[in-house]
Each structure stands twice: as C-alpha cells, then as structure tokens.
C-alpha cells in the first residue's frame, strides 16, 4: 500500500511554487479565535505545495490534540477549503498528502538527530521515532487518509 503511494509520489509531476516552509502554530497569529497572519518567512522558497500542506497538517494534529473545541477533521476540512480558494487543489494532492506528512516527520526526526547531544531534546527523539513507526505502519495498512 505505502509502496504504491511512494511510486505514485515519485512518478507524478507535482505542483511547485513559492511556499512558506514552516507553517506551524508558532508562526500563526490570532486575535481571539480569529486567524490574522502568518509570520516567520525565513524558510520561504520554491518548493512542493504538498510539503507546505504536510507541515500545516502536522500543526493541525497538534491543535486537535490540545483543544476540545475542534476535531482534526473539522480543522483539516477548513484548511482544504481555504487552500483551494487560493490554489489549485485536486484529489490526487489529498491522496499524496500522507506521504508528504511522513516525509515531514522524518525531517523533524533528522533535526532532532543532529541535536542528539542536547539532553532536553532526547525524549522528543524517542517520541518521534515511535510516532514515525506507528505512522508508517498505519500508512501501510491504509489507515491514514485525508480525504475530504
């Protein structure tokens, strides 16, 4: 299952353009419950739109875990609606998104690996490894889908 997705990811012409590169909660400004702006453009550049969406999806997972107000599906649907208002967005983009999310998890783990001598980061490394293994197994078993 996952190998089919990887093959599709590698063989597909993927949309690229200017991306933020670090869409996470700490880079979003809110006034009350209302989103106002994205900040921190130092990772901005030309990249795959799927990569930017994957970073946002990981941030939404964190939001959904930390708040009883919104479910992950509600947040995901709002992201897809808002994104599609400004960018072309197709079902194939949604189908490939789990593989981009896996790649972003691996990038985060590599970031931690480089800093493995930092004792305050060690627990996050172990958690990250466990999370990636579970995510990969769920992906292999077709348990991960971001379909709208």
mmCIF file of N, CA, C and O in Angstrom, residues 59-116:
data_model
loop_
_atom_site.group_PDB
_atom_site.id
_atom_site.type_symbol
_atom_site.label_atom_id
_atom_site.label_comp_id
_atom_site.label_asym_id
_atom_site.label_seq_id
_atom_site.Cartn_x
_atom_site.Cartn_y
_atom_site.Cartn_z
ATOM 1 N N UNK A 59 0.663 20.521 12.186
ATOM 2 C CA UNK A 59 0.261 21.556 13.138
ATOM 3 C C UNK A 59 -1.202 21.375 13.552
ATOM 4 O O UNK A 59 -1.547 21.518 14.735
ATOM 5 N N UNK A 60 -2.059 21.026 12.603
ATOM 6 C CA UNK A 60 -3.480 20.820 12.918
ATOM 7 C C UNK A 60 -3.678 19.616 13.833
ATOM 8 O O UNK A 60 -4.557 19.627 14.702
ATOM 9 N N UNK A 61 -2.867 18.568 13.639
ATOM 10 C CA UNK A 61 -2.940 17.412 14.540
ATOM 11 C C UNK A 61 -2.636 17.850 15.968
ATOM 12 O O UNK A 61 -3.304 17.420 16.916
ATOM 13 N N UNK A 62 -1.643 18.713 16.124
ATOM 14 C CA UNK A 62 -1.279 19.207 17.457
ATOM 15 C C UNK A 62 -2.408 20.060 18.046
ATOM 16 O O UNK A 62 -2.710 19.948 19.231
ATOM 17 N N UNK A 63 -3.025 20.892 17.231
ATOM 18 C CA UNK A 63 -4.135 21.717 17.703
ATOM 19 C C UNK A 63 -5.290 20.830 18.155
ATOM 20 O O UNK A 63 -5.861 21.036 19.229
ATOM 21 N N UNK A 64 -5.632 19.845 17.343
ATOM 22 C CA UNK A 64 -6.761 18.975 17.659
ATOM 23 C C UNK A 64 -6.519 18.190 18.944
ATOM 24 O O UNK A 64 -7.459 17.951 19.710
ATOM 25 N N UNK A 65 -5.277 17.829 19.208
ATOM 26 C CA UNK A 65 -4.963 17.099 20.439
ATOM 27 C C UNK A 65 -5.069 18.005 21.659
ATOM 28 O O UNK A 65 -5.369 17.550 22.746
ATOM 29 N N UNK A 66 -4.842 19.295 21.468
ATOM 30 C CA UNK A 66 -4.788 20.210 22.597
ATOM 31 C C UNK A 66 -6.053 20.997 22.863
ATOM 32 O O UNK A 66 -6.083 21.814 23.776
ATOM 33 N N UNK A 67 -7.084 20.800 22.066
ATOM 34 C CA UNK A 67 -8.304 21.585 22.273
ATOM 35 C C UNK A 67 -9.547 20.717 22.070
ATOM 36 O O UNK A 67 -9.625 19.952 21.116
ATOM 37 N N UNK A 68 -10.496 20.846 22.968
ATOM 38 C CA UNK A 68 -11.750 20.096 22.777
ATOM 39 C C UNK A 68 -12.703 20.798 21.812
ATOM 40 O O UNK A 68 -13.714 20.237 21.425
ATOM 41 N N UNK A 69 -12.371 22.036 21.387
ATOM 42 C CA UNK A 69 -13.282 22.814 20.545
ATOM 43 C C UNK A 69 -13.393 22.269 19.126
ATOM 44 O O UNK A 69 -14.453 22.312 18.521
ATOM 45 N N UNK A 70 -12.287 21.829 18.565
ATOM 46 C CA UNK A 70 -12.279 21.442 17.153
ATOM 47 C C UNK A 70 -11.689 20.048 16.978
ATOM 48 O O UNK A 70 -10.680 19.714 17.575
ATOM 49 N N UNK A 71 -12.311 19.262 16.123
ATOM 50 C CA UNK A 71 -11.749 17.961 15.795
ATOM 51 C C UNK A 71 -10.740 18.132 14.654
ATOM 52 O O UNK A 71 -10.761 19.137 13.941
ATOM 53 N N UNK A 72 -9.884 17.144 14.509
ATOM 54 C CA UNK A 72 -8.913 17.192 13.423
ATOM 55 C C UNK A 72 -9.620 17.294 12.078
ATOM 56 O O UNK A 72 -9.199 18.063 11.211
ATOM 57 N N UNK A 73 -10.688 16.536 11.886
ATOM 58 C CA UNK A 73 -11.398 16.563 10.601
ATOM 59 C C UNK A 73 -11.973 17.948 10.303
ATOM 60 O O UNK A 73 -11.925 18.406 9.166
ATOM 61 N N UNK A 74 -12.494 18.639 11.320
ATOM 62 C CA UNK A 74 -13.011 19.996 11.113
ATOM 63 C C UNK A 74 -11.884 20.936 10.684
ATOM 64 O O UNK A 74 -12.045 21.742 9.763
ATOM 65 N N UNK A 75 -10.753 20.829 11.363
ATOM 66 C CA UNK A 75 -9.607 21.681 11.046
ATOM 67 C C UNK A 75 -9.064 21.372 9.652
ATOM 68 O O UNK A 75 -8.762 22.269 8.875
ATOM 69 N N UNK A 76 -8.954 20.082 9.339
ATOM 70 C CA UNK A 76 -8.460 19.652 8.028
ATOM 71 C C UNK A 76 -9.373 20.165 6.918
ATOM 72 O O UNK A 76 -8.895 20.713 5.920
ATOM 73 N N UNK A 77 -10.667 20.001 7.103
ATOM 74 C CA UNK A 77 -11.613 20.464 6.086
ATOM 75 C C UNK A 77 -11.506 21.968 5.881
ATOM 76 O O UNK A 77 -11.554 22.454 4.744
ATOM 77 N N UNK A 78 -11.357 22.721 6.972
ATOM 78 C CA UNK A 78 -11.208 24.178 6.863
ATOM 79 C C UNK A 78 -9.924 24.530 6.112
ATOM 80 O O UNK A 78 -9.918 25.438 5.271
ATOM 81 N N UNK A 79 -8.834 23.796 6.384
ATOM 82 C CA UNK A 79 -7.579 24.030 5.658
ATOM 83 C C UNK A 79 -7.764 23.761 4.176
ATOM 84 O O UNK A 79 -7.367 24.572 3.331
ATOM 85 N N UNK A 80 -8.380 22.646 3.832
ATOM 86 C CA UNK A 80 -8.584 22.297 2.425
ATOM 87 C C UNK A 80 -9.459 23.326 1.718
ATOM 88 O O UNK A 80 -9.169 23.711 0.584
ATOM 89 N N UNK A 81 -10.504 23.772 2.376
ATOM 90 C CA UNK A 81 -11.393 24.772 1.767
ATOM 91 C C UNK A 81 -10.638 26.078 1.547
ATOM 92 O O UNK A 81 -10.656 26.657 0.460
ATOM 93 N N UNK A 82 -9.963 26.540 2.580
ATOM 94 C CA UNK A 82 -9.208 27.792 2.458
ATOM 95 C C UNK A 82 -8.100 27.701 1.429
ATOM 96 O O UNK A 82 -7.898 28.621 0.625
ATOM 97 N N UNK A 83 -7.393 26.582 1.415
ATOM 98 C CA UNK A 83 -6.307 26.396 0.462
ATOM 99 C C UNK A 83 -6.836 26.394 -0.966
ATOM 100 O O UNK A 83 -6.275 27.034 -1.852
ATOM 101 N N UNK A 84 -7.946 25.673 -1.178
ATOM 102 C CA UNK A 84 -8.489 25.548 -2.536
ATOM 103 C C UNK A 84 -9.058 26.860 -3.059
ATOM 104 O O UNK A 84 -9.236 27.023 -4.266
ATOM 105 N N UNK A 85 -9.325 27.815 -2.175
ATOM 106 C CA UNK A 85 -9.791 29.131 -2.621
ATOM 107 C C UNK A 85 -8.671 29.933 -3.271
ATOM 108 O O UNK A 85 -8.928 30.869 -4.024
ATOM 109 N N UNK A 86 -7.422 29.557 -2.986
ATOM 110 C CA UNK A 86 -6.283 30.325 -3.486
ATOM 111 C C UNK A 86 -5.352 29.540 -4.408
ATOM 112 O O UNK A 86 -4.555 30.146 -5.125
ATOM 113 N N UNK A 87 -5.444 28.215 -4.355
ATOM 114 C CA UNK A 87 -4.525 27.370 -5.130
ATOM 115 C C UNK A 87 -5.312 26.241 -5.780
ATOM 116 O O UNK A 87 -6.315 25.792 -5.231
ATOM 117 N N UNK A 88 -4.825 25.766 -6.920
ATOM 118 C CA UNK A 88 -5.456 24.563 -7.472
ATOM 119 C C UNK A 88 -5.221 23.397 -6.507
ATOM 120 O O UNK A 88 -4.124 23.236 -5.990
ATOM 121 N N UNK A 89 -6.249 22.639 -6.238
ATOM 122 C CA UNK A 89 -6.172 21.593 -5.224
ATOM 123 C C UNK A 89 -7.032 20.428 -5.678
ATOM 124 O O UNK A 89 -8.246 20.577 -5.834
ATOM 125 N N UNK A 90 -6.422 19.284 -5.909
ATOM 126 C CA UNK A 90 -7.108 18.141 -6.513
ATOM 127 C C UNK A 90 -7.085 16.939 -5.574
ATOM 128 O O UNK A 90 -6.309 16.891 -4.616
ATOM 129 N N UNK A 91 -7.903 15.951 -5.886
ATOM 130 C CA UNK A 91 -7.954 14.744 -5.067
ATOM 131 C C UNK A 91 -6.593 14.060 -5.010
ATOM 132 O O UNK A 91 -6.205 13.530 -3.983
ATOM 133 N N UNK A 92 -5.835 14.099 -6.109
ATOM 134 C CA UNK A 92 -4.511 13.451 -6.088
ATOM 135 C C UNK A 92 -3.594 14.132 -5.068
ATOM 136 O O UNK A 92 -2.771 13.477 -4.448
ATOM 137 N N UNK A 93 -3.766 15.437 -4.860
ATOM 138 C CA UNK A 93 -2.978 16.139 -3.850
ATOM 139 C C UNK A 93 -3.322 15.610 -2.457
ATOM 140 O O UNK A 93 -2.433 15.404 -1.626
ATOM 141 N N UNK A 94 -4.596 15.379 -2.212
ATOM 142 C CA UNK A 94 -5.040 14.840 -0.926
ATOM 143 C C UNK A 94 -4.548 13.409 -0.763
ATOM 144 O O UNK A 94 -4.102 13.012 0.322
ATOM 145 N N UNK A 95 -4.596 12.621 -1.839
ATOM 146 C CA UNK A 95 -4.163 11.231 -1.768
ATOM 147 C C UNK A 95 -2.667 11.112 -1.459
ATOM 148 O O UNK A 95 -2.240 10.160 -0.810
ATOM 149 N N UNK A 96 -1.882 12.046 -1.948
ATOM 150 C CA UNK A 96 -0.434 12.002 -1.723
ATOM 151 C C UNK A 96 -0.017 12.646 -0.404
ATOM 152 O O UNK A 96 1.108 12.455 0.062
ATOM 153 N N UNK A 97 -0.911 13.375 0.212
ATOM 154 C CA UNK A 97 -0.570 14.124 1.423
ATOM 155 C C UNK A 97 -0.004 13.263 2.552
ATOM 156 O O UNK A 97 0.958 13.680 3.211
ATOM 157 N N UNK A 98 -0.502 12.057 2.805
ATOM 158 C CA UNK A 98 0.099 11.255 3.884
ATOM 159 C C UNK A 98 1.597 10.989 3.671
ATOM 160 O O UNK A 98 2.354 10.908 4.640
ATOM 161 N N UNK A 99 2.020 10.878 2.431
ATOM 162 C CA UNK A 99 3.438 10.621 2.153
ATOM 163 C C UNK A 99 4.273 11.875 2.398
ATOM 164 O O UNK A 99 5.413 11.788 2.865
ATOM 165 N N UNK A 100 3.693 13.023 2.125
ATOM 166 C CA UNK A 100 4.365 14.279 2.468
ATOM 167 C C UNK A 100 4.449 14.428 3.994
ATOM 168 O O UNK A 100 5.453 14.898 4.521
ATOM 169 N N UNK A 101 3.391 14.041 4.696
ATOM 170 C CA UNK A 101 3.395 14.119 6.160
ATOM 171 C C UNK A 101 4.488 13.205 6.717
ATOM 172 O O UNK A 101 5.241 13.600 7.611
ATOM 173 N N UNK A 102 4.581 11.993 6.192
ATOM 174 C CA UNK A 102 5.650 11.084 6.628
ATOM 175 C C UNK A 102 7.019 11.708 6.389
ATOM 176 O O UNK A 102 7.893 11.677 7.264
ATOM 177 N N UNK A 103 7.208 12.315 5.232
ATOM 178 C CA UNK A 103 8.487 12.964 4.926
ATOM 179 C C UNK A 103 8.778 14.087 5.919
ATOM 180 O O UNK A 103 9.910 14.237 6.390
ATOM 181 N N UNK A 104 7.763 14.894 6.266
ATOM 182 C CA UNK A 104 7.970 15.979 7.239
ATOM 183 C C UNK A 104 8.314 15.429 8.614
ATOM 184 O O UNK A 104 9.141 15.989 9.324
ATOM 185 N N UNK A 105 7.684 14.325 9.006
ATOM 186 C CA UNK A 105 8.037 13.693 10.278
ATOM 187 C C UNK A 105 9.503 13.249 10.258
ATOM 188 O O UNK A 105 10.217 13.409 11.256
ATOM 189 N N UNK A 106 9.940 12.704 9.140
ATOM 190 C CA UNK A 106 11.337 12.267 9.026
ATOM 191 C C UNK A 106 12.300 13.451 9.076
ATOM 192 O O UNK A 106 13.375 13.360 9.684
ATOM 193 N N UNK A 107 11.926 14.559 8.453
ATOM 194 C CA UNK A 107 12.764 15.771 8.515
ATOM 195 C C UNK A 107 12.876 16.257 9.958
ATOM 196 O O UNK A 107 13.968 16.632 10.418
ATOM 197 N N UNK A 108 11.767 16.228 10.682
ATOM 198 C CA UNK A 108 11.796 16.647 12.092
ATOM 199 C C UNK A 108 12.689 15.724 12.915
ATOM 200 O O UNK A 108 13.444 16.182 13.780
ATOM 201 N N UNK A 109 12.611 14.440 12.633
ATOM 202 C CA UNK A 109 13.466 13.486 13.339
ATOM 203 C C UNK A 109 14.947 13.734 13.016
ATOM 204 O O UNK A 109 15.795 13.673 13.911
ATOM 205 N N UNK A 110 15.242 14.047 11.771
ATOM 206 C CA UNK A 110 16.626 14.365 11.395
ATOM 207 C C UNK A 110 17.100 15.617 12.129
ATOM 208 O O UNK A 110 18.259 15.678 12.567
ATOM 209 N N UNK A 111 16.226 16.600 12.286
ATOM 210 C CA UNK A 111 16.565 17.814 13.034
ATOM 211 C C UNK A 111 16.936 17.454 14.465
ATOM 212 O O UNK A 111 17.914 17.957 15.024
ATOM 213 N N UNK A 112 16.161 16.560 15.077
ATOM 214 C CA UNK A 112 16.460 16.108 16.437
ATOM 215 C C UNK A 112 17.743 15.296 16.499
ATOM 216 O O UNK A 112 18.517 15.405 17.450
ATOM 217 N N UNK A 113 17.971 14.483 15.483
ATOM 218 C CA UNK A 113 19.182 13.649 15.442
ATOM 219 C C UNK A 113 20.440 14.510 15.461
ATOM 220 O O UNK A 113 21.407 14.204 16.163
ATOM 221 N N UNK A 114 20.440 15.580 14.723
ATOM 222 C CA UNK A 114 21.596 16.475 14.684
ATOM 223 C C UNK A 114 21.847 17.080 16.069
ATOM 224 O O UNK A 114 22.984 17.388 16.419
ATOM 225 N N UNK A 115 20.793 17.197 16.859
ATOM 226 C CA UNK A 115 20.893 17.799 18.193
ATOM 227 C C UNK A 115 20.805 16.754 19.303
ATOM 228 O O UNK A 115 20.430 17.048 20.433
ATOM 229 N N UNK A 116 21.174 15.529 18.998
ATOM 230 C CA UNK A 116 21.001 14.429 19.956
ATOM 231 C C UNK A 116 21.812 14.591 21.236
ATOM 232 O O UNK A 116 21.521 13.970 22.245
#
